[in-house]
mmCIF file of C-alpha atoms in Angstrom:
data_model
loop_
_atom_site.group_PDB
_atom_site.id
_atom_site.type_symbol
_atom_site.label_atom_id
_atom_site.label_comp_id
_atom_site.label_asym_id
_atom_site.label_seq_id
_atom_site.Cartn_x
_atom_site.Cartn_y
_atom_site.Cartn_z
ATOM 1 C CA UNK A 1 0.134 0.197 0.140
ATOM 2 C CA UNK A 2 1.097 3.411 -0.747
ATOM 3 C CA UNK A 3 4.944 4.328 -1.350
ATOM 4 C CA UNK A 4 6.496 2.718 1.170
ATOM 5 C CA UNK A 5 7.246 -0.632 -0.790
ATOM 6 C CA UNK A 6 8.593 1.739 -4.242
ATOM 7 C CA UNK A 7 12.194 0.775 -4.833
ATOM 8 C CA UNK A 8 14.937 2.316 -6.820
ATOM 9 C CA UNK A 9 18.079 1.038 -7.953
ATOM 10 C CA UNK A 10 20.121 2.832 -5.102
ATOM 11 C CA UNK A 11 21.857 5.491 -7.422
ATOM 12 C CA UNK A 12 18.832 6.754 -9.271
ATOM 13 C CA UNK A 13 18.551 10.212 -10.061
ATOM 14 C CA UNK A 14 15.392 12.286 -9.827
ATOM 15 C CA UNK A 15 15.310 15.809 -11.032
ATOM 16 C CA UNK A 16 12.132 17.718 -9.770
ATOM 17 C CA UNK A 17 10.505 20.539 -11.012
ATOM 18 C CA UNK A 18 9.427 23.194 -9.597
ATOM 19 C CA UNK A 19 10.607 21.234 -6.264
ATOM 20 C CA UNK A 20 10.518 24.032 -3.919
ATOM 21 C CA UNK A 21 7.488 24.393 -4.146
ATOM 22 C CA UNK A 22 4.494 22.698 -2.429
ATOM 23 C CA UNK A 23 3.606 19.092 -3.918
ATOM 24 C CA UNK A 24 7.800 19.472 -5.454
ATOM 25 C CA UNK A 25 9.249 20.088 -1.629
ATOM 26 C CA UNK A 26 7.123 16.844 0.084
ATOM 27 C CA UNK A 27 8.109 14.490 -3.868
ATOM 28 C CA UNK A 28 11.616 15.903 -2.982
ATOM 29 C CA UNK A 29 11.791 15.201 0.883
ATOM 30 C CA UNK A 30 10.169 12.087 0.304
ATOM 31 C CA UNK A 31 12.937 11.055 -1.881
ATOM 32 C CA UNK A 32 16.245 11.783 0.157
ATOM 33 C CA UNK A 33 14.434 10.331 3.214
ATOM 34 C CA UNK A 34 14.524 6.861 0.204
ATOM 35 C CA UNK A 35 18.138 7.266 -0.071
ATOM 36 C CA UNK A 36 18.346 8.810 -3.697
ATOM 37 C CA UNK A 37 19.599 11.706 -5.414
ATOM 38 C CA UNK A 38 17.029 14.344 -5.567
ATOM 39 C CA UNK A 39 17.822 17.310 -8.233
ATOM 40 C CA UNK A 40 15.169 20.725 -7.408
ATOM 41 C CA UNK A 41 14.772 22.853 -10.353
ATOM 42 C CA UNK A 42 12.976 26.506 -9.584
ATOM 43 C CA UNK A 43 13.095 30.279 -9.783
ATOM 44 C CA UNK A 44 11.208 31.018 -6.853
ATOM 45 C CA UNK A 45 8.896 32.435 -8.278
ATOM 46 C CA UNK A 46 5.989 30.787 -6.871
ATOM 47 C CA UNK A 47 8.101 27.996 -4.655
ATOM 48 C CA UNK A 48 9.832 28.759 -1.216
ATOM 49 C CA UNK A 49 13.076 29.601 -0.707
ATOM 50 C CA UNK A 50 12.211 27.797 2.913
ATOM 51 C CA UNK A 51 11.351 25.157 1.102
ATOM 52 C CA UNK A 52 14.842 24.301 -1.012
ATOM 53 C CA UNK A 53 16.782 25.284 2.804
ATOM 54 C CA UNK A 54 15.263 22.610 4.807
ATOM 55 C CA UNK A 55 17.204 20.167 2.473
ATOM 56 C CA UNK A 56 20.190 22.336 1.390
ATOM 57 C CA UNK A 57 22.578 20.330 4.132
ATOM 58 C CA UNK A 58 21.659 16.768 3.221
ATOM 59 C CA UNK A 59 24.743 15.200 0.132
ATOM 60 C CA UNK A 60 22.056 14.072 -2.069
ATOM 61 C CA UNK A 61 20.105 16.988 -2.790
ATOM 62 C CA UNK A 62 21.001 19.852 -5.272
ATOM 63 C CA UNK A 63 19.617 23.097 -5.828
ATOM 64 C CA UNK A 64 19.043 24.314 -9.601
ATOM 65 C CA UNK A 65 18.022 28.067 -9.169
ATOM 66 C CA UNK A 66 16.799 28.658 -13.013
ATOM 67 C CA UNK A 67 13.459 28.325 -15.573
ATOM 68 C CA UNK A 68 12.020 26.170 -17.981
ATOM 69 C CA UNK A 69 11.678 28.279 -20.559
ATOM 70 C CA UNK A 70 15.027 28.257 -20.841
ATOM 71 C CA UNK A 71 16.247 25.303 -23.064
ATOM 72 C CA UNK A 72 19.793 25.444 -21.424
ATOM 73 C CA UNK A 73 19.186 25.039 -18.270
ATOM 74 C CA UNK A 74 16.451 22.338 -18.936
ATOM 75 C CA UNK A 75 19.068 20.329 -20.643
ATOM 76 C CA UNK A 76 21.861 20.978 -18.276
ATOM 77 C CA UNK A 77 19.403 19.724 -15.233
ATOM 78 C CA UNK A 78 18.546 16.671 -17.459
ATOM 79 C CA UNK A 79 22.338 14.862 -17.661
ATOM 80 C CA UNK A 80 23.067 11.681 -15.980
ATOM 81 C CA UNK A 81 19.161 12.060 -14.423
ATOM 82 C CA UNK A 82 16.341 8.669 -14.611
ATOM 83 C CA UNK A 83 14.218 10.294 -13.730
ATOM 84 C CA UNK A 84 11.808 13.338 -14.279
ATOM 85 C CA UNK A 85 9.098 14.588 -11.606
ATOM 86 C CA UNK A 86 8.003 17.621 -13.631
ATOM 87 C CA UNK A 87 5.579 20.576 -11.274
ATOM 88 C CA UNK A 88 7.109 23.507 -12.089
ATOM 89 C CA UNK A 89 3.888 25.681 -13.761
ATOM 90 C CA UNK A 90 1.982 28.501 -12.430
ATOM 91 C CA UNK A 91 -1.385 27.396 -11.237
ATOM 92 C CA UNK A 92 -4.756 29.213 -10.687
ATOM 93 C CA UNK A 93 -7.369 29.340 -13.083
ATOM 94 C CA UNK A 94 -9.177 33.064 -12.246
ATOM 95 C CA UNK A 95 -5.104 34.236 -12.447
ATOM 96 C CA UNK A 96 -4.432 32.429 -16.207
ATOM 97 C CA UNK A 97 -7.223 34.796 -17.312
ATOM 98 C CA UNK A 98 -5.789 37.238 -16.708
ATOM 99 C CA UNK A 99 -2.632 36.570 -17.652
ATOM 100 C CA UNK A 100 -2.841 34.145 -20.946
ATOM 101 C CA UNK A 101 0.115 35.218 -22.781
ATOM 102 C CA UNK A 102 2.159 34.213 -19.323
ATOM 103 C CA UNK A 103 0.977 31.097 -18.500
ATOM 104 C CA UNK A 104 1.215 30.005 -22.301
ATOM 105 C CA UNK A 105 5.232 30.705 -21.629
ATOM 106 C CA UNK A 106 5.827 28.735 -18.747
ATOM 107 C CA UNK A 107 3.136 26.063 -18.583
ATOM 108 C CA UNK A 108 3.448 24.851 -22.823
ATOM 109 C CA UNK A 109 6.836 26.104 -23.253
ATOM 110 C CA UNK A 110 8.469 25.669 -20.862
ATOM 111 C CA UNK A 111 6.910 21.672 -20.769
ATOM 112 C CA UNK A 112 8.050 22.364 -23.696
ATOM 113 C CA UNK A 113 11.481 22.409 -23.151
ATOM 114 C CA UNK A 114 12.160 19.731 -20.138
ATOM 115 C CA UNK A 115 10.219 16.747 -21.996
ATOM 116 C CA UNK A 116 12.906 17.934 -25.633
ATOM 117 C CA UNK A 117 15.090 17.975 -22.638
ATOM 118 C CA UNK A 118 14.103 14.804 -21.142
ATOM 119 C CA UNK A 119 14.220 12.919 -24.734
ATOM 120 C CA UNK A 120 18.030 14.401 -25.698
ATOM 121 C CA UNK A 121 19.319 13.216 -22.112
ATOM 122 C CA UNK A 122 17.522 9.982 -22.548
ATOM 123 C CA UNK A 123 15.512 10.044 -19.581
ATOM 124 C CA UNK A 124 14.029 7.098 -18.728
ATOM 125 C CA UNK A 125 10.509 8.068 -17.209
ATOM 126 C CA UNK A 126 8.525 11.310 -17.714
ATOM 127 C CA UNK A 127 6.059 12.098 -15.154
ATOM 128 C CA UNK A 128 4.321 15.626 -14.973
ATOM 129 C CA UNK A 129 1.430 16.953 -13.557
ATOM 130 C CA UNK A 130 -1.819 17.942 -15.178
ATOM 131 C CA UNK A 131 -4.882 19.036 -14.350
ATOM 132 C CA UNK A 132 -8.591 18.426 -13.551
ATOM 133 C CA UNK A 133 -9.648 21.568 -14.983
ATOM 134 C CA UNK A 134 -8.430 19.335 -18.177
ATOM 135 C CA UNK A 135 -12.532 18.431 -17.865
ATOM 136 C CA UNK A 136 -13.721 21.742 -17.940
ATOM 137 C CA UNK A 137 -17.669 21.628 -19.196
ATOM 138 C CA UNK A 138 -18.539 17.891 -19.012
ATOM 139 C CA UNK A 139 -20.689 17.673 -16.825
ATOM 140 C CA UNK A 140 -21.041 14.005 -16.139
ATOM 141 C CA UNK A 141 -19.383 12.647 -12.856
ATOM 142 C CA UNK A 142 -17.186 10.477 -11.350
ATOM 143 C CA UNK A 143 -14.708 12.402 -13.642
ATOM 144 C CA UNK A 144 -13.420 10.092 -16.865
ATOM 145 C CA UNK A 145 -10.394 9.420 -18.622
ATOM 146 C CA UNK A 146 -11.271 10.104 -22.243
ATOM 147 C CA UNK A 147 -14.422 11.701 -21.812
ATOM 148 C CA UNK A 148 -12.677 15.462 -21.833
ATOM 149 C CA UNK A 149 -15.592 18.783 -22.266
ATOM 150 C CA UNK A 150 -14.389 21.806 -23.511
ATOM 151 C CA UNK A 151 -11.643 23.866 -21.333
ATOM 152 C CA UNK A 152 -13.011 27.024 -19.134
ATOM 153 C CA UNK A 153 -9.849 28.665 -19.167
ATOM 154 C CA UNK A 154 -6.452 29.085 -19.972
ATOM 155 C CA UNK A 155 -4.584 27.775 -17.619
ATOM 156 C CA UNK A 156 -6.850 23.763 -17.852
ATOM 157 C CA UNK A 157 -6.087 24.724 -21.750
ATOM 158 C CA UNK A 158 -2.425 24.759 -21.289
ATOM 159 C CA UNK A 159 -2.092 21.690 -18.899
ATOM 160 C CA UNK A 160 -4.208 20.223 -21.700
ATOM 161 C CA UNK A 161 -1.976 20.748 -24.728
ATOM 162 C CA UNK A 162 0.690 19.562 -22.022
ATOM 163 C CA UNK A 163 -0.752 16.086 -22.525
ATOM 164 C CA UNK A 164 -1.316 16.312 -26.182
ATOM 165 C CA UNK A 165 2.606 16.839 -26.472
ATOM 166 C CA UNK A 166 3.350 13.976 -24.041
ATOM 167 C CA UNK A 167 1.880 12.073 -25.957
ATOM 168 C CA UNK A 168 3.820 13.066 -29.298
ATOM 169 C CA UNK A 169 6.604 12.328 -27.572
ATOM 170 C CA UNK A 170 6.009 9.255 -26.671
ATOM 171 C CA UNK A 171 5.034 8.320 -30.458
ATOM 172 C CA UNK A 172 7.340 9.805 -31.862
ATOM 173 C CA UNK A 173 10.524 9.766 -29.633
ATOM 174 C CA UNK A 174 9.518 7.040 -27.574
ATOM 175 C CA UNK A 175 10.080 9.127 -24.634
ATOM 176 C CA UNK A 176 8.163 7.166 -21.401
ATOM 177 C CA UNK A 177 6.046 10.270 -20.638
ATOM 178 C CA UNK A 178 2.582 9.528 -17.428
ATOM 179 C CA UNK A 179 1.058 13.069 -17.597
ATOM 180 C CA UNK A 180 -1.370 12.973 -13.331
ATOM 181 C CA UNK A 181 -4.583 14.895 -13.565
ATOM 182 C CA UNK A 182 -4.784 16.263 -9.715
ATOM 183 C CA UNK A 183 -7.354 16.622 -7.659
ATOM 184 C CA UNK A 184 -7.255 19.405 -5.231
ATOM 185 C CA UNK A 185 -4.140 18.179 -3.285
ATOM 186 C CA UNK A 186 -4.044 19.887 -0.325
ATOM 187 C CA UNK A 187 -0.968 19.342 3.057
ATOM 188 C CA UNK A 188 2.103 19.916 4.704
ATOM 189 C CA UNK A 189 3.677 23.483 3.173
ATOM 190 C CA UNK A 190 0.786 25.143 0.628
ATOM 191 C CA UNK A 191 0.957 28.828 0.563
ATOM 192 C CA UNK A 192 -2.280 30.030 2.306
ATOM 193 C CA UNK A 193 -1.642 32.956 1.572
ATOM 194 C CA UNK A 194 -3.008 35.312 -1.386
ATOM 195 C CA UNK A 195 -5.103 36.109 -3.380
ATOM 196 C CA UNK A 196 -4.920 32.546 -5.234
ATOM 197 C CA UNK A 197 -4.224 31.108 -1.994
ATOM 198 C CA UNK A 198 -6.108 26.725 -2.520
ATOM 199 C CA UNK A 199 -8.865 26.939 -0.531
ATOM 200 C CA UNK A 200 -8.431 24.799 2.434
ATOM 201 C CA UNK A 201 -4.932 26.418 3.742
ATOM 202 C CA UNK A 202 -6.642 29.204 2.998
ATOM 203 C CA UNK A 203 -9.857 28.666 5.477
ATOM 204 C CA UNK A 204 -7.982 27.234 8.154
ATOM 205 C CA UNK A 205 -5.347 29.584 8.416
ATOM 206 C CA UNK A 206 -8.138 32.619 7.931
ATOM 207 C CA UNK A 207 -10.467 30.404 11.006
ATOM 208 C CA UNK A 208 -6.612 29.752 13.548
ATOM 209 C CA UNK A 209 -6.752 33.657 12.775
ATOM 210 C CA UNK A 210 -10.483 34.868 13.652
ATOM 211 C CA UNK A 211 -10.800 35.724 10.487
ATOM 212 C CA UNK A 212 -14.411 35.652 7.918
ATOM 213 C CA UNK A 213 -13.138 33.186 5.029
ATOM 214 C CA UNK A 214 -15.063 34.223 2.263
ATOM 215 C CA UNK A 215 -16.765 31.966 0.100
ATOM 216 C CA UNK A 216 -16.694 32.274 -3.491
ATOM 217 C CA UNK A 217 -20.604 31.555 -5.106
ATOM 218 C CA UNK A 218 -23.177 28.968 -3.007
ATOM 219 C CA UNK A 219 -20.914 26.401 -1.514
ATOM 220 C CA UNK A 220 -22.405 23.826 -2.794
ATOM 221 C CA UNK A 221 -19.770 23.016 -4.902
ATOM 222 C CA UNK A 222 -18.338 19.503 -4.615
ATOM 223 C CA UNK A 223 -14.200 18.436 -4.797
ATOM 224 C CA UNK A 224 -11.968 15.853 -4.346
ATOM 225 C CA UNK A 225 -9.307 16.886 -2.445
ATOM 226 C CA UNK A 226 -6.946 14.764 -2.612
ATOM 227 C CA UNK A 227 -4.023 14.507 0.586
ATOM 228 C CA UNK A 228 -0.261 15.378 -0.429
ATOM 229 C CA UNK A 229 0.817 11.622 0.554
ATOM 230 C CA UNK A 230 -1.193 10.018 -2.781
ATOM 231 C CA UNK A 231 0.429 12.439 -4.877
ATOM 232 C CA UNK A 232 3.435 11.403 -4.235
ATOM 233 C CA UNK A 233 2.889 7.848 -4.366
ATOM 234 C CA UNK A 234 1.361 8.694 -8.030
ATOM 235 C CA UNK A 235 4.278 10.181 -8.970
ATOM 236 C CA UNK A 236 6.790 6.856 -7.581
ATOM 237 C CA UNK A 237 4.312 4.245 -9.381
ATOM 238 C CA UNK A 238 4.103 6.430 -12.597
ATOM 239 C CA UNK A 239 8.283 5.844 -12.695
ATOM 240 C CA UNK A 240 7.588 1.958 -12.389
ATOM 241 C CA UNK A 241 4.747 2.225 -14.564
ATOM 242 C CA UNK A 242 4.685 -0.092 -17.296
ATOM 243 C CA UNK A 243 6.114 1.401 -20.869
ATOM 244 C CA UNK A 244 2.787 -0.532 -21.930
ATOM 245 C CA UNK A 245 1.027 2.517 -20.670
ATOM 246 C CA UNK A 246 3.318 5.934 -21.292
ATOM 247 C CA UNK A 247 1.590 8.144 -23.284
ATOM 248 C CA UNK A 248 -1.418 7.903 -21.143
ATOM 249 C CA UNK A 249 -3.026 10.332 -18.086
ATOM 250 C CA UNK A 250 -4.103 9.516 -14.704
ATOM 251 C CA UNK A 251 -6.539 10.477 -12.709
ATOM 252 C CA UNK A 252 -5.047 11.855 -9.125
ATOM 253 C CA UNK A 253 -7.337 11.353 -6.059
ATOM 254 C CA UNK A 254 -9.253 9.583 -3.268
ATOM 255 C CA UNK A 255 -12.459 8.917 -5.371
ATOM 256 C CA UNK A 256 -14.589 10.749 -2.754
ATOM 257 C CA UNK A 257 -17.004 13.848 -3.214
ATOM 258 C CA UNK A 258 -17.190 16.813 -0.695
ATOM 259 C CA UNK A 259 -18.991 20.276 -0.196
ATOM 260 C CA UNK A 260 -17.315 23.220 0.104
ATOM 261 C CA UNK A 261 -19.597 24.572 3.032
ATOM 262 C CA UNK A 262 -19.669 20.538 4.416
ATOM 263 C CA UNK A 263 -15.712 21.561 4.916
ATOM 264 C CA UNK A 264 -15.848 24.557 6.168
ATOM 265 C CA UNK A 265 -18.557 23.099 8.645
ATOM 266 C CA UNK A 266 -16.334 20.264 9.409
ATOM 267 C CA UNK A 267 -12.492 22.831 9.577
ATOM 268 C CA UNK A 268 -15.047 25.017 12.222
ATOM 269 C CA UNK A 269 -16.111 21.779 14.474
ATOM 270 C CA UNK A 270 -12.419 20.590 14.520
ATOM 271 C CA UNK A 271 -11.186 24.152 15.381
ATOM 272 C CA UNK A 272 -12.942 25.287 17.518
ATOM 273 C CA UNK A 273 -14.328 28.891 15.624
ATOM 274 C CA UNK A 274 -17.706 29.750 15.322
ATOM 275 C CA UNK A 275 -17.171 32.861 12.309
ATOM 276 C CA UNK A 276 -20.222 32.840 9.932
ATOM 277 C CA UNK A 277 -18.380 32.944 6.054
ATOM 278 C CA UNK A 278 -18.604 35.461 4.024
ATOM 279 C CA UNK A 279 -20.643 34.453 0.237
ATOM 280 C CA UNK A 280 -19.073 36.224 -2.193
ATOM 281 C CA UNK A 281 -19.472 35.468 -6.376
ATOM 282 C CA UNK A 282 -18.595 32.644 -8.112
ATOM 283 C CA UNK A 283 -15.558 32.184 -9.616
ATOM 284 C CA UNK A 284 -14.841 32.483 -13.994
ATOM 285 C CA UNK A 285 -13.700 29.175 -15.170
ATOM 286 C CA UNK A 286 -13.976 27.131 -11.746
ATOM 287 C CA UNK A 287 -15.591 24.293 -12.717
ATOM 288 C CA UNK A 288 -19.236 23.115 -10.048
ATOM 289 C CA UNK A 289 -18.737 19.553 -9.325
ATOM 290 C CA UNK A 290 -15.125 17.859 -9.669
ATOM 291 C CA UNK A 291 -14.597 13.980 -8.253
ATOM 292 C CA UNK A 292 -12.814 11.550 -10.171
ATOM 293 C CA UNK A 293 -13.565 7.829 -11.238
ATOM 294 C CA UNK A 294 -9.640 6.578 -10.112
ATOM 295 C CA UNK A 295 -9.955 2.793 -12.194
ATOM 296 C CA UNK A 296 -6.957 3.852 -14.716
ATOM 297 C CA UNK A 297 -4.449 4.464 -12.427
ATOM 298 C CA UNK A 298 -5.448 1.571 -10.025
ATOM 299 C CA UNK A 299 -5.087 -0.681 -12.945
ATOM 300 C CA UNK A 300 -1.861 0.588 -15.215
ATOM 301 C CA UNK A 301 0.050 2.432 -12.258
ATOM 302 C CA UNK A 302 -1.010 0.562 -9.506
ATOM 303 C CA UNK A 303 -2.081 3.575 -7.637
ATOM 304 C CA UNK A 304 -3.847 2.432 -4.430
ATOM 305 C CA UNK A 305 -4.339 5.524 -2.219
ATOM 306 C CA UNK A 306 -4.090 5.246 1.466
ATOM 307 C CA UNK A 307 -4.972 9.318 2.529
ATOM 308 C CA UNK A 308 -9.016 9.764 2.321
ATOM 309 C CA UNK A 309 -9.856 13.519 2.612
ATOM 310 C CA UNK A 310 -10.542 12.590 7.214
ATOM 311 C CA UNK A 311 -7.092 11.032 7.451
ATOM 312 C CA UNK A 312 -6.229 14.094 5.593
ATOM 313 C CA UNK A 313 -6.962 16.743 6.548
ATOM 314 C CA UNK A 314 -6.782 15.507 10.486
ATOM 315 C CA UNK A 315 -2.335 16.060 9.420
ATOM 316 C CA UNK A 316 -2.852 19.081 7.513
ATOM 317 C CA UNK A 317 -5.081 20.851 10.500
ATOM 318 C CA UNK A 318 -2.181 19.680 12.695
ATOM 319 C CA UNK A 319 0.619 21.370 10.502
ATOM 320 C CA UNK A 320 -1.276 24.002 9.758
ATOM 321 C CA UNK A 321 -1.152 24.443 14.156
ATOM 322 C CA UNK A 322 2.102 23.761 14.448
ATOM 323 C CA UNK A 323 3.466 25.543 11.507
ATOM 324 C CA UNK A 324 1.666 29.740 11.308
#
């Protein structure tokens, strides 16, 4: 179960792009704990220096302050690398609506640079972060690979284009690519600050600070919130997946469905708070309901998530209490 039984040759080298970010730093931590070498590539535009400082004294850890928009940087950082875990991207649906050209440059061109560098340097596996946002306006639940609608934001479009390029790189060049469609990931080191912060860390920190949170819309939207440990498992298992399933994209979630207003009430209860939220306008580009069918990931890459929402949120609350 989980990733504890996932083993790699001792001399394996991993490159984690976006390794100073929330998901990337958790991946770096786990791979280092397994005794392997990690290169972290990040330009610290959204990643945090403190997430680099956590590991800087580890002899198996190398930090490269560089940008995926620079092909030479990508080529240099992938030399002698066995596995690329490509997490570097700019997130946030609303921000992408304000900055479409920038998202094209980072999320599409940057990812293409990384795939090309991985191909030229004969990387064994290229695992990359996609997103549940690729499902767009497809109304059916649960979300199932192969049944996508029209995308609703530039961010979603960048992730869909990444998936198409990954398919081509597998088909044309033999690069083993595996796309992971993350569903609302949460957990330790997720940034609660800023206008585009994810909803769970924002709720938790606002409640801890006795602030009144804003819920966009009526709170009846639902999500398949996915604890970070499940995402780590998916990345490591994709590195061991058969090349017969290369070029595919997989839903990475728990397979649950939580309503935002229920979550808010549960968090309030867990933190002993009685603060009424403010209901604001719905966010442009948001998907109303999102939960995942994870059958394909189970069958093709052996993904078998241990952490449900309840166990994950308990850990997350504990972390924020200690680290705020």
